[in-house]
Coordinates of C-alpha atoms in Angstrom, one line a residue:
X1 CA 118.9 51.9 95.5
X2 CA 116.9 54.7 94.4
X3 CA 118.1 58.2 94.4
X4 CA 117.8 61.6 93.0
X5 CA 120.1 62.7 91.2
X6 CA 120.2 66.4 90.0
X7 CA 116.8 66.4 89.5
X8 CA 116.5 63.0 88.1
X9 CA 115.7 60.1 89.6
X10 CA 118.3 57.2 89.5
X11 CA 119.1 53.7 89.9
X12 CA 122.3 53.0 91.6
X13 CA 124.4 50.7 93.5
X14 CA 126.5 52.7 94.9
X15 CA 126.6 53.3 98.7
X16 CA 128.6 56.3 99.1
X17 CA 128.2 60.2 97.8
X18 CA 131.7 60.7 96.8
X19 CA 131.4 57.4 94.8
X20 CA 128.3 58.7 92.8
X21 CA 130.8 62.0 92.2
X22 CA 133.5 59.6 90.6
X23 CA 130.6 58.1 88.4
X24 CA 128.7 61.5 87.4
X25 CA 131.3 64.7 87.9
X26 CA 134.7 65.2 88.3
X27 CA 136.7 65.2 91.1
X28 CA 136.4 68.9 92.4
X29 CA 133.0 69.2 92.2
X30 CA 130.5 70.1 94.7
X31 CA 128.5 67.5 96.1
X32 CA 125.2 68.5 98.6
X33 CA 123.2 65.5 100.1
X34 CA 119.6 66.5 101.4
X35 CA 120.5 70.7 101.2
X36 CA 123.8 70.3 102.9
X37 CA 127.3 70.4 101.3
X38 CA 129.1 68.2 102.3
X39 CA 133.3 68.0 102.8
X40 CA 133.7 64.2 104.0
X41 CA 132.1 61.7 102.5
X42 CA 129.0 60.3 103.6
X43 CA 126.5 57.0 103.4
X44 CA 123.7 57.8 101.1
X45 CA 120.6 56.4 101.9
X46 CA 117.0 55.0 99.6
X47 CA 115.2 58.3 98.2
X48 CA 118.2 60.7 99.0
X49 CA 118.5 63.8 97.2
X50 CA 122.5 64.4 96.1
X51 CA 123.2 67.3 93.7
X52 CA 126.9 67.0 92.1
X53 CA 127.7 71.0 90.7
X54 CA 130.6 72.1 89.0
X55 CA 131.6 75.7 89.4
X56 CA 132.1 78.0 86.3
X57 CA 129.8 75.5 84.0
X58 CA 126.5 76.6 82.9
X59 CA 124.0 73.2 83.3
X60 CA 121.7 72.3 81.3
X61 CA 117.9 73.8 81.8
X62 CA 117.1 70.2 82.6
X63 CA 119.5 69.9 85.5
X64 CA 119.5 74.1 86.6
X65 CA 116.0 74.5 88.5
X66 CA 117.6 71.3 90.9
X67 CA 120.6 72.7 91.2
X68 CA 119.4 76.8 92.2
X69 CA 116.9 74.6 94.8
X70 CA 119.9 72.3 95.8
X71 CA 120.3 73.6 99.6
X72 CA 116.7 74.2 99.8
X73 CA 115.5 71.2 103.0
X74 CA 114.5 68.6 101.2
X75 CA 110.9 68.5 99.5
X76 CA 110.8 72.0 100.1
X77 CA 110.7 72.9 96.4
X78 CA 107.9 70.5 95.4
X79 CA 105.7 72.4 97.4
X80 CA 106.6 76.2 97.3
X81 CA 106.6 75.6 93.6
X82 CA 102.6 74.7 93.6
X83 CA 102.4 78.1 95.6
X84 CA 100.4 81.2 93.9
X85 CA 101.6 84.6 95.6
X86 CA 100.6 87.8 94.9
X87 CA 102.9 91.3 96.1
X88 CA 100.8 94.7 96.2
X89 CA 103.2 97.4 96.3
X90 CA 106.4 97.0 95.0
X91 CA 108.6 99.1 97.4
X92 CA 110.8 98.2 100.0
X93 CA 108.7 95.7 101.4
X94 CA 107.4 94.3 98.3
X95 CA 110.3 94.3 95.9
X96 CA 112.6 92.7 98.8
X97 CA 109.9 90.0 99.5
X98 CA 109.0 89.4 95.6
X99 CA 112.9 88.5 95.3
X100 CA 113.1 86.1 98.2
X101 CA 110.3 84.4 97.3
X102 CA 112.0 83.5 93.7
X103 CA 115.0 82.4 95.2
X104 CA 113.3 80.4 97.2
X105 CA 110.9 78.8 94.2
X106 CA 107.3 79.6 94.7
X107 CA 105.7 78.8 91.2
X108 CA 103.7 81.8 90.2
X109 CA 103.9 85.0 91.4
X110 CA 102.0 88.6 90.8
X111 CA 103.4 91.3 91.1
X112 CA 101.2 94.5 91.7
X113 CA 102.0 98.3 91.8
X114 CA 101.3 101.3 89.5
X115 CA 104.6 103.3 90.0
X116 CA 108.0 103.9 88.7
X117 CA 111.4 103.3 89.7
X118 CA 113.3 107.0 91.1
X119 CA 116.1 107.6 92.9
X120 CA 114.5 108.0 96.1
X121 CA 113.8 103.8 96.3
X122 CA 117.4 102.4 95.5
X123 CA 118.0 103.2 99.4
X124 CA 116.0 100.3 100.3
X125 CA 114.3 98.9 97.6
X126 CA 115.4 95.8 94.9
X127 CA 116.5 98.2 92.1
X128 CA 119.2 99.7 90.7
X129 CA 120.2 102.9 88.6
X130 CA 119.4 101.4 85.1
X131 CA 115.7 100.4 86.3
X132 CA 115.2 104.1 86.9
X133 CA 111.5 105.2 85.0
X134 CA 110.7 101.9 84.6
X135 CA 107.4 100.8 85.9
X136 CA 108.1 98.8 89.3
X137 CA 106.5 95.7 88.0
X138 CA 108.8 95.6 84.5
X139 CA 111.7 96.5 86.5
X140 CA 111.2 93.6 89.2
X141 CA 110.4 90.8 86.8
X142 CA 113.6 91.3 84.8
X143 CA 115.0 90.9 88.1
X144 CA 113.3 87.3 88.8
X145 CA 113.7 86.3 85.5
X146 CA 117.4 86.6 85.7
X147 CA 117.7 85.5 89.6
X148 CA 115.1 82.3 88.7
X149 CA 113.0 81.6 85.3
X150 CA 111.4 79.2 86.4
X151 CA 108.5 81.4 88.4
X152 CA 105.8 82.2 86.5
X153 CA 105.5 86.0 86.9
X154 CA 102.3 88.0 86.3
X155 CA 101.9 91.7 86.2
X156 CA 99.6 93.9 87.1
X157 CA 100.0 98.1 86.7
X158 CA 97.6 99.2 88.6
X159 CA 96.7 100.9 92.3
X160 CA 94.5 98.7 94.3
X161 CA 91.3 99.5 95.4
X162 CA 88.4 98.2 97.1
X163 CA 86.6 97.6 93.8
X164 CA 89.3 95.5 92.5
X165 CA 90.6 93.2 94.7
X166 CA 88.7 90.4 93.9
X167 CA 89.5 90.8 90.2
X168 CA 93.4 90.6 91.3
X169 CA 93.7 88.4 93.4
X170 CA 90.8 85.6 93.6
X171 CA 92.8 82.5 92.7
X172 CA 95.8 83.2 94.9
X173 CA 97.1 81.3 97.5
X174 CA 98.5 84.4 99.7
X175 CA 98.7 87.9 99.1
X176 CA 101.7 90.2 101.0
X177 CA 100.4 93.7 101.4
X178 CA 103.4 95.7 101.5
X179 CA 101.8 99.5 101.2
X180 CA 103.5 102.7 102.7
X181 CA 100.1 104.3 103.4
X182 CA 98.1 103.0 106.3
X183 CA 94.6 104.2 104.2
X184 CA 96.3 101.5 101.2
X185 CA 97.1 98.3 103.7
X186 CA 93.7 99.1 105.2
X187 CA 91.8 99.0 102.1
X188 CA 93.7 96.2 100.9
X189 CA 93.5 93.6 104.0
X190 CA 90.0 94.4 104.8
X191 CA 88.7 93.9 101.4
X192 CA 91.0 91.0 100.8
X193 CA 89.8 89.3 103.9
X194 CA 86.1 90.1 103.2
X195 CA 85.2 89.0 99.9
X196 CA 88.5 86.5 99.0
X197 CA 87.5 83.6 102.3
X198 CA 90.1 81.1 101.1
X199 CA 93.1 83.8 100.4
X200 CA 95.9 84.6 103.8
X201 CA 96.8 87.9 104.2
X202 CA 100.6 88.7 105.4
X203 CA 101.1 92.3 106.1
X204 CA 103.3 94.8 107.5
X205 CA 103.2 97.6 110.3
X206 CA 106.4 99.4 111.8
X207 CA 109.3 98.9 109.7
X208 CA 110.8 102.9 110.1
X209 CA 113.8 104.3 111.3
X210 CA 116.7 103.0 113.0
X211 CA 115.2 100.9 116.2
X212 CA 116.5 97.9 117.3
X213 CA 115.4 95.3 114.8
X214 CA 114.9 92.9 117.1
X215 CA 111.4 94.6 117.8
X216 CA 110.2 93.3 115.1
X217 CA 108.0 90.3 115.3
X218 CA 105.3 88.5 113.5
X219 CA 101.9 88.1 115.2
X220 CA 98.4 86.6 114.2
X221 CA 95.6 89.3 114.7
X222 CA 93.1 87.3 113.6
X223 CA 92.1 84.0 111.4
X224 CA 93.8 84.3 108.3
X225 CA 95.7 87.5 108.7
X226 CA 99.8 88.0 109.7
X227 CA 101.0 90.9 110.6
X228 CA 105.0 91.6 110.4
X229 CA 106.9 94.8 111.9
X230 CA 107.0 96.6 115.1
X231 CA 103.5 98.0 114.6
X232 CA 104.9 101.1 116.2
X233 CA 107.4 102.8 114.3
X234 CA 105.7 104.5 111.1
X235 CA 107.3 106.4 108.6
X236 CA 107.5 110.2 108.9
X237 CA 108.9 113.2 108.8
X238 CA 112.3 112.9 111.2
X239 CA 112.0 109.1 110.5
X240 CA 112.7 107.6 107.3
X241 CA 112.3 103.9 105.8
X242 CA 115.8 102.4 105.7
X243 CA 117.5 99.6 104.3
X244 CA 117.8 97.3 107.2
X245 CA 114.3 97.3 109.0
X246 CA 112.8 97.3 106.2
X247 CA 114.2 93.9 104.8
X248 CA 114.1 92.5 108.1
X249 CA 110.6 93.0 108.0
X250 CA 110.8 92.1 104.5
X251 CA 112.4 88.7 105.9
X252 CA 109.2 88.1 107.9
X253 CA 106.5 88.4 105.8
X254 CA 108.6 86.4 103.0
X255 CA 109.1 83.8 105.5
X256 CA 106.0 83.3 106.8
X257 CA 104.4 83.0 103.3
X258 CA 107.3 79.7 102.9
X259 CA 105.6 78.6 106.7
X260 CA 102.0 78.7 105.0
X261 CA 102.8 77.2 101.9
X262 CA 104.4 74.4 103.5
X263 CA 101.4 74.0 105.8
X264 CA 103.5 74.8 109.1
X265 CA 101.1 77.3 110.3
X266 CA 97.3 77.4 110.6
X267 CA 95.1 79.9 108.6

């Protein structure tokens, strides 16, 4: 029988997961079959994917990348791994969905914003205190690098514009606005959808405040466009951007960019 085994595919007899432990790990290790761990043994079945971990040991770089993706659904990672993503704006939106969408193993990533960490952002965005004055994009792929280094991380420091946004992003597969200015998204998902016809656009609207976050939703506008909030609440004076709408919203524009990589929704 033919199975994978921590990346690598194997040859085996064996008809049982916890017999493969006894073979390849030690008796305490953690075993997952197909992105589930598992407590009881189980039948393991042609073209299975079983990952045997054991805690406290640092594996190999050969054996690592299967064993971050090792709960992932399987196939998953074969195909989020071909994706090209790119992030404008590397706030509370963008830093939150740049992160997610390491951890979950997209293959390239770029990351786009011309600011600076302050103190202001560690209330809802991916930083901490010793990123503070460090360019957004520096700050974010030390992050990545150290949460997954196996994405391929581009930077760009610079504010988008109309008369760059073919330059940036032409070649990508998706690009996430995640803007605090409406003027920004508009420029950007306009453009974007004008002269780029083969790009998706997943963008944000209505993220503020303290509302229920069950308000917000993900809806399709138009052909190749997502938009992800409450598309009511803006930011403003009496109503800040706060942790928890934000990276729910966050949540849905990360997600959808896994749906449209893995071909589960329509352009």
């Amino acid at each position: 029988m033919r199975i994978t085994l921590n990346g690598r595919k194997i040859e085996l007899d064996a008809g049982w997961a916890f017999e493969v432990r006894e073979r390849y790990g030690k008796p305490n290790d953690i075993v997952i079959l197909n992105g589930f761990q598992i407590e009881e043994d189980c039948k393991i079945s042609e073209n299975d994917i079983l990952n045997i971990i054991t805690k406290g040991v640092m594996p190999g770089k050969d054996e690592l990348e299967s064993m971050m993706m090792a709960r992932h659904t399987p196939r998953v990672h074969s195909e989020v791994k071909k994706g090209k993503v790119a992030v404008a704006g590397l706030g509370g939106l963008g830093s939150n969905i740049a992160v997610m969408l390491a951890r979950v193993g997209v293959g390239q990533l770029l990351l786009v914003d011309f600011d600076v960490v302050e103190p202001s952002n560690l209330n809802r965005q991916s930083y901490s205190i010793s990123h503070l004055g460090m360019p957004k994009t520096a700050a974010l792929k030390k992050q990545i690098q150290e949460i997954n280094p196996f994405v391929k991380v581009e930077l760009r420091d610079v504010r988008v514009t109309e008369n760059n946004v073919r330059e940036l992003f032409g070649g990508y597969d998706i690009v996430c606005e995640a803007f605090d200015r409406p003027e920004a998204k508009a420029v950007l998902v306009n453009t974007a959808l004008e002269q780029l016809p083969d790009i998706k656009v997943v963008a944000a609207s209505g993220m503020a405040g303290c509302e229920s976050s069950n308000l917000i939703r993900t809806v399709k506008p138009m052909k190749r466009l997502y938009l992800c909030g409450d598309l009511e609440n803006g930011a403003g004076t009496g109503s800040g951007l706060m942790a928890p709408r934000v990276m729910v919203c966050a949540g849905h524009q990360a997600n959808m960019v896994l749906r449209l990589l893995l071909g589960l929704e329509e352009a």
